[in-house]
C-alpha positions as a LaTeX table, in Angstrom:
\begin{tabular}{lrrr}
\hline
Residue & $x$ (\AA) & $y$ (\AA) & $z$ (\AA) \\
\hline
Unk1 & $-16.79$ & $-15.24$ & 7.28 \\
Unk2 & $-15.85$ & $-14.83$ & 11.07 \\
Unk3 & $-12.76$ & $-16.33$ & 10.38 \\
Unk4 & $-11.44$ & $-14.69$ & 7.68 \\
Unk5 & $-11.99$ & $-11.16$ & 9.23 \\
Unk6 & $-9.89$ & $-12.83$ & 12.03 \\
Unk7 & $-7.35$ & $-13.18$ & 9.96 \\
Unk8 & $-7.92$ & $-10.10$ & 8.12 \\
Unk9 & $-7.29$ & $-8.17$ & 11.46 \\
Unk10 & $-4.18$ & $-9.88$ & 12.34 \\
Unk11 & $-2.48$ & $-9.23$ & 8.76 \\
Unk12 & $-3.22$ & $-5.92$ & 8.98 \\
Unk13 & $-1.93$ & $-5.94$ & 12.25 \\
Unk14 & 1.60 & $-7.91$ & 11.27 \\
Unk15 & 1.64 & $-5.30$ & 8.50 \\
Unk16 & 1.49 & $-2.47$ & 10.66 \\
Unk17 & 3.92 & $-4.03$ & 13.09 \\
Unk18 & 6.48 & $-3.88$ & 10.15 \\
Unk19 & 5.91 & $-0.68$ & 9.16 \\
Unk20 & 6.55 & 0.23 & 12.77 \\
Unk21 & 9.88 & $-1.92$ & 12.79 \\
Unk22 & 10.84 & 0.28 & 9.13 \\
Unk23 & 10.29 & 3.86 & 11.44 \\
Unk24 & 12.31 & 2.67 & 14.29 \\
Unk25 & 14.96 & 1.66 & 11.83 \\
Unk26 & 15.05 & 5.37 & 9.85 \\
Unk27 & 14.75 & 7.07 & 13.13 \\
Unk28 & 18.30 & 4.90 & 14.39 \\
Unk29 & 19.89 & 5.78 & 10.89 \\
Unk30 & 19.03 & 9.97 & 11.34 \\
Unk31 & 16.46 & 9.63 & 8.09 \\
Unk32 & 14.16 & 11.31 & 10.54 \\
Unk33 & 14.04 & 13.65 & 13.82 \\
Unk34 & 12.15 & 12.26 & 16.98 \\
Unk35 & 9.25 & 14.76 & 16.35 \\
Unk36 & 8.55 & 13.05 & 13.38 \\
Unk37 & 9.18 & 9.60 & 14.79 \\
Unk38 & 6.73 & 10.30 & 17.33 \\
Unk39 & 4.01 & 11.86 & 15.12 \\
Unk40 & 4.29 & 9.07 & 12.58 \\
Unk41 & 4.06 & 6.41 & 15.37 \\
Unk42 & 0.96 & 8.02 & 17.21 \\
Unk43 & $-0.59$ & 8.35 & 13.50 \\
Unk44 & 0.02 & 4.71 & 12.73 \\
Unk45 & $-1.79$ & 3.42 & 15.88 \\
Unk46 & $-4.92$ & 4.56 & 14.49 \\
Unk47 & $-4.81$ & 2.73 & 10.98 \\
Unk48 & $-7.41$ & 0.58 & 10.14 \\
Unk49 & $-7.63$ & $-0.04$ & 6.49 \\
Unk50 & $-5.21$ & $-1.51$ & 3.63 \\
Unk51 & $-5.36$ & 2.19 & 2.00 \\
Unk52 & $-4.11$ & 3.83 & 5.20 \\
Unk53 & $-2.09$ & 1.27 & 5.77 \\
Unk54 & $-0.11$ & 2.13 & 2.01 \\
Unk55 & $-0.51$ & 5.82 & 2.46 \\
Unk56 & 1.83 & 4.93 & 5.23 \\
Unk57 & 3.97 & 2.48 & 3.34 \\
Unk58 & 4.40 & 5.24 & 1.09 \\
Unk59 & 5.20 & 7.92 & 3.30 \\
Unk60 & 7.82 & 5.89 & 4.94 \\
Unk61 & 9.47 & 4.86 & 1.58 \\
Unk62 & 9.94 & 8.76 & 0.86 \\
Unk63 & 12.32 & 8.28 & 3.98 \\
Unk64 & 14.87 & 6.04 & 2.13 \\
Unk65 & 15.50 & 8.36 & $-0.84$ \\
Unk66 & 18.66 & 9.80 & 0.71 \\
Unk67 & 20.61 & 6.50 & $-0.32$ \\
Unk68 & 20.25 & 8.08 & $-3.78$ \\
Unk69 & 21.29 & 10.60 & $-3.45$ \\
Unk70 & 24.58 & 9.96 & $-1.51$ \\
Unk71 & 24.95 & 6.52 & $-4.38$ \\
Unk72 & 25.21 & 9.56 & $-6.35$ \\
Unk73 & 27.46 & 11.85 & $-4.26$ \\
Unk74 & 29.67 & 9.06 & $-3.80$ \\
Unk75 & 29.94 & 8.36 & $-7.55$ \\
Unk76 & 31.15 & 11.90 & $-8.26$ \\
Unk77 & 33.60 & 11.51 & $-5.59$ \\
Unk78 & 35.45 & 8.93 & $-6.72$ \\
Unk79 & 35.06 & 9.84 & $-10.41$ \\
Unk80 & 36.81 & 13.20 & $-9.64$ \\
Unk81 & 39.32 & 11.79 & $-6.84$ \\
Unk82 & 38.47 & 14.71 & $-3.54$ \\
Unk83 & 35.59 & 15.45 & $-1.65$ \\
Unk84 & 34.33 & 18.68 & $-2.70$ \\
Unk85 & 31.63 & 20.97 & $-1.21$ \\
Unk86 & 29.34 & 20.52 & $-3.41$ \\
Unk87 & 28.81 & 16.75 & $-2.23$ \\
Unk88 & 30.79 & 16.64 & 1.17 \\
Unk89 & 28.51 & 17.57 & 4.68 \\
Unk90 & 26.43 & 20.12 & 2.67 \\
Unk91 & 24.72 & 17.16 & 1.03 \\
Unk92 & 23.14 & 16.10 & 4.46 \\
Unk93 & 19.27 & 15.34 & 3.29 \\
Unk94 & 16.73 & 17.52 & 5.21 \\
Unk95 & 13.85 & 15.72 & 5.70 \\
Unk96 & 10.74 & 17.76 & 6.21 \\
Unk97 & 7.27 & 15.79 & 7.08 \\
Unk98 & 4.17 & 18.16 & 7.37 \\
Unk99 & 0.12 & 15.92 & 8.52 \\
Unk100 & $-2.73$ & 17.91 & 9.03 \\
Unk101 & $-1.15$ & 20.96 & 9.29 \\
Unk102 & 0.28 & 24.18 & 7.13 \\
Unk103 & 4.12 & 25.25 & 6.68 \\
Unk104 & 6.57 & 27.34 & 4.74 \\
Unk105 & 10.13 & 26.62 & 4.51 \\
Unk106 & 12.91 & 28.90 & 2.98 \\
Unk107 & 16.94 & 29.29 & 2.93 \\
Unk108 & 19.73 & 27.10 & 2.04 \\
Unk109 & 19.01 & 23.58 & 0.53 \\
Unk110 & 21.31 & 20.61 & $-0.92$ \\
Unk111 & 19.19 & 17.73 & $-1.05$ \\
Unk112 & 15.94 & 17.45 & 0.76 \\
Unk113 & 12.70 & 14.93 & 1.27 \\
Unk114 & 9.46 & 16.65 & 1.73 \\
Unk115 & 6.34 & 14.35 & 2.88 \\
Unk116 & 2.93 & 15.85 & 2.65 \\
Unk117 & $-0.07$ & 14.57 & 3.81 \\
Unk118 & $-3.24$ & 16.13 & 4.44 \\
Unk119 & $-1.10$ & 19.82 & 4.72 \\
Unk120 & $-0.38$ & 22.76 & 2.65 \\
Unk121 & 3.34 & 23.26 & 2.29 \\
Unk122 & 5.01 & 26.66 & 0.59 \\
Unk123 & 8.62 & 26.52 & $-0.35$ \\
Unk124 & 10.51 & 29.69 & $-1.19$ \\
Unk125 & 13.71 & 29.07 & $-3.12$ \\
Unk126 & 15.92 & 32.55 & $-3.53$ \\
Unk127 & 18.92 & 32.06 & $-6.41$ \\
Unk128 & 21.53 & 31.75 & $-3.41$ \\
Unk129 & 19.46 & 29.32 & $-1.65$ \\
Unk130 & 20.75 & 26.72 & $-3.86$ \\
Unk131 & 24.44 & 25.77 & $-2.91$ \\
Unk132 & 24.95 & 23.47 & $-5.33$ \\
Unk133 & 24.78 & 23.62 & $-9.58$ \\
Unk134 & 21.90 & 20.74 & $-9.05$ \\
Unk135 & 19.77 & 20.60 & $-6.27$ \\
Unk136 & 17.60 & 17.33 & $-5.86$ \\
Unk137 & 14.41 & 17.88 & $-4.06$ \\
Unk138 & 12.21 & 14.36 & $-3.31$ \\
Unk139 & 8.27 & 14.79 & $-2.47$ \\
Unk140 & 5.57 & 12.55 & $-1.56$ \\
Unk141 & 2.49 & 14.14 & $-1.24$ \\
Unk142 & $-0.98$ & 12.43 & $-0.25$ \\
Unk143 & $-4.39$ & 14.52 & $-0.46$ \\
Unk144 & $-2.06$ & 17.79 & 0.14 \\
Unk145 & $-0.34$ & 20.70 & $-1.72$ \\
Unk146 & 2.44 & 21.77 & $-2.35$ \\
Unk147 & 3.62 & 25.54 & $-4.01$ \\
Unk148 & 7.31 & 26.14 & $-4.76$ \\
Unk149 & 8.58 & 29.60 & $-5.94$ \\
Unk150 & 11.58 & 29.70 & $-7.35$ \\
Unk151 & 13.82 & 31.89 & $-9.51$ \\
Unk152 & 13.41 & 33.25 & $-12.72$ \\
Unk153 & 17.16 & 32.14 & $-13.87$ \\
Unk154 & 16.76 & 28.31 & $-12.68$ \\
Unk155 & 16.17 & 24.99 & $-14.45$ \\
Unk156 & 13.43 & 23.29 & $-13.22$ \\
Unk157 & 13.55 & 19.67 & $-14.51$ \\
Unk158 & 10.12 & 18.06 & $-13.16$ \\
Unk159 & 10.53 & 14.05 & $-12.52$ \\
Unk160 & 7.14 & 14.10 & $-10.30$ \\
Unk161 & 4.78 & 10.90 & $-11.01$ \\
Unk162 & 1.28 & 11.89 & $-10.22$ \\
Unk163 & $-1.65$ & 9.41 & $-9.36$ \\
Unk164 & $-4.91$ & 11.10 & $-9.72$ \\
Unk165 & $-2.71$ & 14.30 & $-9.23$ \\
Unk166 & $-1.55$ & 17.68 & $-10.70$ \\
Unk167 & 1.94 & 18.94 & $-11.75$ \\
Unk168 & 2.14 & 22.22 & $-12.73$ \\
Unk169 & 4.95 & 24.21 & $-13.91$ \\
Unk170 & 4.13 & 27.83 & $-15.27$ \\
Unk171 & 5.44 & 28.70 & $-18.45$ \\
Unk172 & 7.64 & 31.39 & $-17.65$ \\
Unk173 & 10.15 & 28.58 & $-16.00$ \\
Unk174 & 12.97 & 27.40 & $-17.64$ \\
Unk175 & 14.22 & 24.37 & $-17.80$ \\
Unk176 & 17.58 & 24.61 & $-19.72$ \\
Unk177 & 19.80 & 27.82 & $-20.46$ \\
Unk178 & 19.81 & 28.77 & $-16.38$ \\
Unk179 & 22.68 & 29.28 & $-13.90$ \\
Unk180 & 21.34 & 26.34 & $-11.49$ \\
Unk181 & 19.45 & 23.25 & $-11.65$ \\
Unk182 & 16.46 & 22.24 & $-9.54$ \\
Unk183 & 15.26 & 18.17 & $-9.83$ \\
Unk184 & 11.35 & 17.72 & $-8.22$ \\
Unk185 & 11.41 & 14.23 & $-7.89$ \\
Unk186 & 8.55 & 12.09 & $-6.22$ \\
Unk187 & 5.10 & 10.58 & $-6.14$ \\
Unk188 & 2.08 & 12.82 & $-5.47$ \\
Unk189 & $-1.45$ & 10.77 & $-4.94$ \\
Unk190 & $-4.72$ & 13.16 & $-4.67$ \\
Unk191 & $-2.69$ & 16.29 & $-4.69$ \\
Unk192 & $-0.72$ & 18.85 & $-6.51$ \\
Unk193 & 2.61 & 20.48 & $-6.54$ \\
Unk194 & 3.12 & 23.64 & $-8.33$ \\
Unk195 & 5.69 & 25.49 & $-9.08$ \\
Unk196 & 5.64 & 29.33 & $-9.75$ \\
Unk197 & 8.35 & 32.07 & $-10.49$ \\
Unk198 & 9.34 & 34.17 & $-7.20$ \\
Unk199 & 9.04 & 37.72 & $-7.80$ \\
Unk200 & 11.02 & 38.94 & $-5.26$ \\
\hline
\end{tabular}
């Protein structure tokens, strides 16, 4: 019995080391900032259970998503034969990591990754903030909540997968016929994402 416990502990430590290596890779590729990297490393040092390690894995996976957006941009570029403003330098993903705190975000958006753990995040979007005709925001929400305020004339398309969680869009928000598209992707675990009309 004691041997099993030691083996399980060793397996958990090996798993933690692999996650730390992945974080270092993400930092070296500029997918996360130094502050986010340091916070996540500190967070990883206190993890003990499989569930906690799985949550950290999900957070790290959230930072892997820019490759999908970059692939879409490259595909559009090859089809059109030139680099447009919609898929060039402005499309560098913006990463937002919130842990055990609250945060407000506003301003121009192209693509972005939002990781929320045990936190509250309010995102206010005006029409002029959506630089491209389509904006993709990827979320990983664990035991947290996100409220997104969007203009009435913007289409909101949800591709979020909720796991024992809630994804709620106000009835008066469009999903077609608007001037621009806002696509919400990602996962919500034991948390919620709410999309409301920005009346301002």
